[in-house]
Amino acid sequence: MHHGAPLYHLDFFGITTITFNLANVLMITIASAIVFLIAVLSTRRLVMKPTGMQNFFEWVMDFVKNIINSTMDWKDGGRFHILGITIIMYIFVSNMLGLPFSITHDGVLWWKSPTADPVVTLTLATLVVVLSHYYGVKLKGFSSYGKEFFKPFWFMFPIKIIEEFANTLTLGLRLYGNIYAGEILLSLLAGSLATGIGGHLAAIVPMLAWQGFSVFVGAIQAFIFCMLTMVYLSHKVSSDH
């Protein structure tokens, strides 16, 4: 099902017009608020023997720590622990928001997964790649880091530049494609619910099954995005790459 997007056009000093997708702004804000709330609730009463939310949050911390340890030494990767936790939780929550339902008003889609929009996923991917370059320069120095693009041979430079763009595109579009496809199929199944009792009964089971599968896909995509983030960072900061 195709729905329009709520767009807001802001005139920038008469020079150009900046367009904002208000649905993206809304859903990004909601996802951020949920992640913040989970973090606060999980850490407000810390105890030596964790239970409940604290136990869950510590499991996430250990899970991300294992991801980092699988890609680089903890001496290099420890500084990215909080980043990894934020990424995996934020993307998982974002992936889940559009699963239970979607909200449209006057043909405009307001409630959806923010990661079902390529602008959001490519922005996240760009931030990850830019951050990897920042830490590469910070830890190795500009001159030493720049030389990495000419190794093992100088003519590898254009290929490595293309690789950076390819990494950004694949990281962002992989996430977008999986989440968007899942929401499209759910909307088609939901549309069949309105075709009468027969369509209603026929669509319930596949819809529930696909929602369950979409939860699995959303979790896997959050893991993959976090894992690849650490891989890209390790390539820039580790001395053995």
mmCIF file of C-alpha atoms in Angstrom:
data_model
loop_
_atom_site.group_PDB
_atom_site.id
_atom_site.type_symbol
_atom_site.label_atom_id
_atom_site.label_comp_id
_atom_site.label_asym_id
_atom_site.label_seq_id
_atom_site.Cartn_x
_atom_site.Cartn_y
_atom_site.Cartn_z
ATOM 1 C CA MET A 1 0.000 0.000 0.000
ATOM 2 C CA HIS A 2 1.405 3.379 -0.993
ATOM 3 C CA HIS A 3 0.763 6.387 1.212
ATOM 4 C CA GLY A 4 2.045 9.914 0.987
ATOM 5 C CA ALA A 5 4.517 11.387 3.452
ATOM 6 C CA PRO A 6 3.827 14.434 5.641
ATOM 7 C CA LEU A 7 6.340 16.924 4.276
ATOM 8 C CA TYR A 8 7.224 20.327 5.685
ATOM 9 C CA HIS A 9 9.068 22.794 3.461
ATOM 10 C CA LEU A 10 11.299 25.326 5.203
ATOM 11 C CA ASP A 11 12.540 28.315 3.238
ATOM 12 C CA PHE A 12 16.190 28.876 4.149
ATOM 13 C CA PHE A 13 16.772 32.648 3.873
ATOM 14 C CA GLY A 14 15.349 32.626 0.357
ATOM 15 C CA ILE A 15 18.406 30.695 -0.873
ATOM 16 C CA THR A 16 16.999 27.189 -0.887
ATOM 17 C CA THR A 17 14.140 25.115 0.490
ATOM 18 C CA ILE A 18 14.739 22.344 3.008
ATOM 19 C CA THR A 19 12.141 19.563 3.120
ATOM 20 C CA PHE A 20 11.453 17.635 6.321
ATOM 21 C CA ASN A 21 9.540 14.370 6.517
ATOM 22 C CA LEU A 22 7.521 14.918 9.686
ATOM 23 C CA ALA A 23 6.753 11.197 10.024
ATOM 24 C CA ASN A 24 10.479 10.467 10.143
ATOM 25 C CA VAL A 25 11.001 13.213 12.722
ATOM 26 C CA LEU A 26 8.149 11.815 14.830
ATOM 27 C CA MET A 27 9.259 8.176 14.680
ATOM 28 C CA ILE A 28 12.955 8.974 15.235
ATOM 29 C CA THR A 29 11.960 10.952 18.327
ATOM 30 C CA ILE A 30 9.753 8.131 19.617
ATOM 31 C CA ALA A 31 12.466 5.510 19.033
ATOM 32 C CA SER A 32 15.036 7.688 20.818
ATOM 33 C CA ALA A 33 12.664 8.253 23.744
ATOM 34 C CA ILE A 34 11.991 4.511 24.095
ATOM 35 C CA VAL A 35 15.703 3.664 24.110
ATOM 36 C CA PHE A 36 16.368 6.422 26.647
ATOM 37 C CA LEU A 37 13.521 5.166 28.836
ATOM 38 C CA ILE A 38 14.829 1.582 28.709
ATOM 39 C CA ALA A 39 18.310 2.780 29.696
ATOM 40 C CA VAL A 40 16.976 4.849 32.592
ATOM 41 C CA LEU A 41 14.684 2.108 33.917
ATOM 42 C CA SER A 42 17.465 -0.478 33.649
ATOM 43 C CA THR A 43 20.065 1.536 35.555
ATOM 44 C CA ARG A 44 18.162 3.594 38.109
ATOM 45 C CA ARG A 45 18.524 1.003 40.899
ATOM 46 C CA LEU A 46 21.736 -0.941 40.371
ATOM 47 C CA VAL A 47 22.322 -4.004 42.541
ATOM 48 C CA MET A 48 25.084 -6.609 42.755
ATOM 49 C CA LYS A 49 22.690 -9.421 41.800
ATOM 50 C CA PRO A 50 20.770 -7.998 38.841
ATOM 51 C CA THR A 51 17.171 -8.928 38.080
ATOM 52 C CA GLY A 52 14.556 -7.742 35.635
ATOM 53 C CA MET A 53 15.498 -4.738 33.511
ATOM 54 C CA GLN A 54 19.030 -4.481 34.922
ATOM 55 C CA ASN A 55 19.629 -8.131 34.035
ATOM 56 C CA PHE A 56 18.408 -7.488 30.489
ATOM 57 C CA PHE A 57 20.586 -4.400 30.087
ATOM 58 C CA GLU A 58 23.683 -6.188 31.360
ATOM 59 C CA TRP A 59 22.980 -8.985 28.880
ATOM 60 C CA VAL A 60 22.900 -6.395 26.071
ATOM 61 C CA MET A 61 26.188 -4.935 27.334
ATOM 62 C CA ASP A 62 27.851 -8.370 27.358
ATOM 63 C CA PHE A 63 26.418 -9.179 23.937
ATOM 64 C CA VAL A 64 27.847 -5.998 22.409
ATOM 65 C CA LYS A 65 31.154 -6.554 24.216
ATOM 66 C CA ASN A 66 31.411 -9.969 22.548
ATOM 67 C CA ILE A 67 30.715 -8.368 19.169
ATOM 68 C CA ILE A 68 33.547 -5.907 19.735
ATOM 69 C CA ASN A 69 35.935 -8.613 20.932
ATOM 70 C CA SER A 70 35.215 -10.621 17.784
ATOM 71 C CA THR A 71 36.317 -7.733 15.560
ATOM 72 C CA MET A 72 39.197 -6.046 17.435
ATOM 73 C CA ASP A 73 41.188 -6.004 20.659
ATOM 74 C CA TRP A 74 39.313 -4.613 23.643
ATOM 75 C CA LYS A 75 42.132 -2.084 24.067
ATOM 76 C CA ASP A 76 41.103 -0.541 20.745
ATOM 77 C CA GLY A 77 37.402 -1.364 20.825
ATOM 78 C CA GLY A 78 36.479 -0.644 24.431
ATOM 79 C CA ARG A 79 35.866 3.015 23.591
ATOM 80 C CA PHE A 80 33.074 1.928 21.210
ATOM 81 C CA HIS A 81 31.118 -0.094 23.781
ATOM 82 C CA ILE A 82 28.510 2.588 24.496
ATOM 83 C CA LEU A 83 28.225 3.338 20.780
ATOM 84 C CA GLY A 84 27.515 -0.328 20.036
ATOM 85 C CA ILE A 85 24.878 -0.568 22.766
ATOM 86 C CA THR A 86 23.170 2.575 21.466
ATOM 87 C CA ILE A 87 23.196 1.371 17.860
ATOM 88 C CA ILE A 88 21.856 -2.113 18.503
ATOM 89 C CA MET A 89 19.098 -0.919 20.828
ATOM 90 C CA TYR A 90 18.080 2.047 18.696
ATOM 91 C CA ILE A 91 17.902 0.062 15.460
ATOM 92 C CA PHE A 92 16.054 -2.840 17.083
ATOM 93 C CA VAL A 93 13.446 -0.504 18.594
ATOM 94 C CA SER A 94 13.136 1.367 15.287
ATOM 95 C CA ASN A 95 12.637 -1.888 13.402
ATOM 96 C CA MET A 96 9.863 -2.953 15.777
ATOM 97 C CA LEU A 97 7.797 0.252 15.753
ATOM 98 C CA GLY A 98 6.066 -0.412 12.431
ATOM 99 C CA LEU A 99 5.268 -4.073 13.077
ATOM 100 C CA PRO A 100 2.119 -3.997 15.253
ATOM 101 C CA PHE A 101 0.300 -1.357 13.185
ATOM 102 C CA SER A 102 0.622 1.689 10.981
ATOM 103 C CA ILE A 103 -1.293 4.959 11.290
ATOM 104 C CA THR A 104 -2.464 6.973 8.298
ATOM 105 C CA HIS A 105 -4.466 10.188 8.231
ATOM 106 C CA ASP A 106 -5.945 11.610 5.020
ATOM 107 C CA GLY A 107 -3.795 9.256 2.963
ATOM 108 C CA VAL A 108 -0.612 10.314 4.797
ATOM 109 C CA LEU A 109 1.436 7.706 6.661
ATOM 110 C CA TRP A 110 2.452 8.913 10.117
ATOM 111 C CA TRP A 111 3.338 5.787 12.116
ATOM 112 C CA LYS A 112 5.926 3.417 10.645
ATOM 113 C CA SER A 113 9.383 2.073 11.340
ATOM 114 C CA PRO A 114 11.857 4.920 10.796
ATOM 115 C CA THR A 115 14.282 2.364 9.352
ATOM 116 C CA ALA A 116 11.765 1.677 6.557
ATOM 117 C CA ASP A 117 12.938 4.947 4.986
ATOM 118 C CA PRO A 118 16.230 4.982 3.027
ATOM 119 C CA VAL A 119 16.979 8.537 4.138
ATOM 120 C CA VAL A 120 17.144 7.398 7.761
ATOM 121 C CA THR A 121 19.172 4.233 7.157
ATOM 122 C CA LEU A 122 21.634 5.904 4.779
ATOM 123 C CA THR A 123 22.083 8.734 7.272
ATOM 124 C CA LEU A 124 22.915 6.206 9.999
ATOM 125 C CA ALA A 125 25.324 4.430 7.645
ATOM 126 C CA THR A 126 26.993 7.715 6.694
ATOM 127 C CA LEU A 127 27.441 8.636 10.357
ATOM 128 C CA VAL A 128 29.092 5.259 11.013
ATOM 129 C CA VAL A 129 31.516 5.600 8.094
ATOM 130 C CA VAL A 130 32.363 9.229 8.939
ATOM 131 C CA LEU A 131 32.912 8.226 12.572
ATOM 132 C CA SER A 132 35.272 5.455 11.487
ATOM 133 C CA HIS A 133 37.375 7.983 9.541
ATOM 134 C CA TYR A 134 37.345 10.386 12.480
ATOM 135 C CA TYR A 135 38.719 7.782 14.868
ATOM 136 C CA GLY A 136 41.209 6.596 12.269
ATOM 137 C CA VAL A 137 42.659 10.110 11.990
ATOM 138 C CA LYS A 138 42.442 10.705 15.754
ATOM 139 C CA LEU A 139 44.281 7.533 16.738
ATOM 140 C CA LYS A 140 46.785 7.225 13.885
ATOM 141 C CA GLY A 141 47.322 10.808 12.818
ATOM 142 C CA PHE A 142 46.281 12.321 9.492
ATOM 143 C CA SER A 143 49.470 11.432 7.619
ATOM 144 C CA SER A 144 49.686 7.846 8.830
ATOM 145 C CA TYR A 145 45.970 7.263 8.287
ATOM 146 C CA GLY A 146 46.070 8.743 4.784
ATOM 147 C CA LYS A 147 48.830 6.348 3.784
ATOM 148 C CA GLU A 148 46.487 3.405 4.478
ATOM 149 C CA PHE A 149 44.565 4.272 1.302
ATOM 150 C CA PHE A 150 47.687 3.677 -0.818
ATOM 151 C CA LYS A 151 48.540 0.257 0.612
ATOM 152 C CA PRO A 152 49.645 -2.235 -0.561
ATOM 153 C CA PHE A 153 50.007 -0.362 -3.892
ATOM 154 C CA TRP A 154 49.387 3.286 -4.791
ATOM 155 C CA PHE A 155 46.943 2.401 -7.582
ATOM 156 C CA MET A 156 44.601 0.898 -4.962
ATOM 157 C CA PHE A 157 43.576 4.433 -3.914
ATOM 158 C CA PRO A 158 40.577 4.819 -6.291
ATOM 159 C CA ILE A 159 39.372 1.318 -5.416
ATOM 160 C CA LYS A 160 39.501 2.109 -1.698
ATOM 161 C CA ILE A 161 37.552 5.332 -2.244
ATOM 162 C CA ILE A 162 34.876 3.375 -4.121
ATOM 163 C CA GLU A 163 34.894 0.840 -1.280
ATOM 164 C CA GLU A 164 34.012 3.567 1.234
ATOM 165 C CA PHE A 165 30.972 4.607 -0.804
ATOM 166 C CA ALA A 166 30.003 0.961 -1.336
ATOM 167 C CA ASN A 167 30.214 0.280 2.404
ATOM 168 C CA THR A 168 27.916 3.226 3.106
ATOM 169 C CA LEU A 169 25.351 2.169 0.512
ATOM 170 C CA THR A 170 25.276 -1.507 1.447
ATOM 171 C CA LEU A 171 25.113 -0.797 5.183
ATOM 172 C CA GLY A 172 22.161 1.561 4.782
ATOM 173 C CA LEU A 173 20.238 -0.128 1.979
ATOM 174 C CA ARG A 174 20.457 -3.606 3.524
ATOM 175 C CA LEU A 175 18.682 -2.370 6.625
ATOM 176 C CA TYR A 176 16.134 -0.357 4.652
ATOM 177 C CA GLY A 177 15.328 -3.149 2.204
ATOM 178 C CA ASN A 178 14.632 -5.773 4.856
ATOM 179 C CA ILE A 179 12.449 -3.559 7.054
ATOM 180 C CA TYR A 180 10.570 -1.901 4.189
ATOM 181 C CA ALA A 181 9.803 -5.237 2.512
ATOM 182 C CA GLY A 182 8.449 -6.612 5.779
ATOM 183 C CA GLU A 183 6.123 -3.650 6.280
ATOM 184 C CA ILE A 184 4.884 -3.798 2.679
ATOM 185 C CA LEU A 185 3.914 -7.464 3.034
ATOM 186 C CA LEU A 186 2.210 -6.764 6.369
ATOM 187 C CA SER A 187 0.196 -3.959 4.772
ATOM 188 C CA LEU A 188 -0.872 -6.279 1.949
ATOM 189 C CA LEU A 189 -1.948 -8.932 4.440
ATOM 190 C CA ALA A 190 -3.793 -6.311 6.488
ATOM 191 C CA GLY A 191 -5.566 -5.158 3.322
ATOM 192 C CA SER A 192 -6.869 -8.672 2.738
ATOM 193 C CA LEU A 193 -8.518 -8.568 6.168
ATOM 194 C CA ALA A 194 -11.039 -6.124 4.759
ATOM 195 C CA THR A 195 -12.168 -8.424 1.946
ATOM 196 C CA GLY A 196 -14.778 -10.256 3.991
ATOM 197 C CA ILE A 197 -14.884 -13.079 6.514
ATOM 198 C CA GLY A 198 -13.060 -15.490 4.200
ATOM 199 C CA GLY A 199 -10.216 -13.080 3.582
ATOM 200 C CA HIS A 200 -10.125 -12.203 7.266
ATOM 201 C CA LEU A 201 -9.709 -15.808 8.370
ATOM 202 C CA ALA A 202 -7.248 -16.614 5.595
ATOM 203 C CA ALA A 203 -5.003 -13.651 6.437
ATOM 204 C CA ILE A 204 -4.818 -14.009 10.237
ATOM 205 C CA VAL A 205 -2.414 -16.954 10.364
ATOM 206 C CA PRO A 206 0.049 -15.720 7.699
ATOM 207 C CA MET A 207 -0.058 -12.230 9.204
ATOM 208 C CA LEU A 208 0.830 -13.495 12.685
ATOM 209 C CA ALA A 209 3.502 -15.754 11.208
ATOM 210 C CA TRP A 210 5.018 -12.912 9.201
ATOM 211 C CA GLN A 211 4.975 -10.597 12.209
ATOM 212 C CA GLY A 212 6.890 -13.201 14.187
ATOM 213 C CA PHE A 213 9.358 -13.606 11.343
ATOM 214 C CA SER A 214 9.674 -9.811 11.062
ATOM 215 C CA VAL A 215 10.657 -9.605 14.741
ATOM 216 C CA PHE A 216 13.415 -12.116 13.995
ATOM 217 C CA VAL A 217 14.511 -10.174 10.883
ATOM 218 C CA GLY A 218 14.473 -6.891 12.816
ATOM 219 C CA ALA A 219 16.679 -8.375 15.540
ATOM 220 C CA ILE A 220 19.080 -9.886 12.993
ATOM 221 C CA GLN A 221 19.347 -6.590 11.093
ATOM 222 C CA ALA A 222 20.128 -4.710 14.312
ATOM 223 C CA PHE A 223 22.853 -7.261 15.062
ATOM 224 C CA ILE A 224 24.278 -7.058 11.520
ATOM 225 C CA PHE A 225 24.344 -3.257 11.567
ATOM 226 C CA CYS A 226 26.123 -3.244 14.933
ATOM 227 C CA MET A 227 28.549 -5.952 13.838
ATOM 228 C CA LEU A 228 29.444 -4.166 10.575
ATOM 229 C CA THR A 229 29.854 -0.892 12.453
ATOM 230 C CA MET A 230 32.480 -2.530 14.638
ATOM 231 C CA VAL A 231 34.118 -4.169 11.607
ATOM 232 C CA TYR A 232 34.443 -0.813 9.835
ATOM 233 C CA LEU A 233 35.785 0.829 12.986
ATOM 234 C CA SER A 234 38.284 -1.979 13.531
ATOM 235 C CA HIS A 235 39.621 -1.530 10.005
ATOM 236 C CA LYS A 236 40.379 2.107 10.776
ATOM 237 C CA VAL A 237 41.740 1.955 14.321
ATOM 238 C CA SER A 238 43.428 -1.431 14.666
ATOM 239 C CA SER A 239 47.140 -1.515 13.951
ATOM 240 C CA ASP A 240 46.956 -4.952 12.314
ATOM 241 C CA HIS A 241 44.600 -3.802 9.496
#
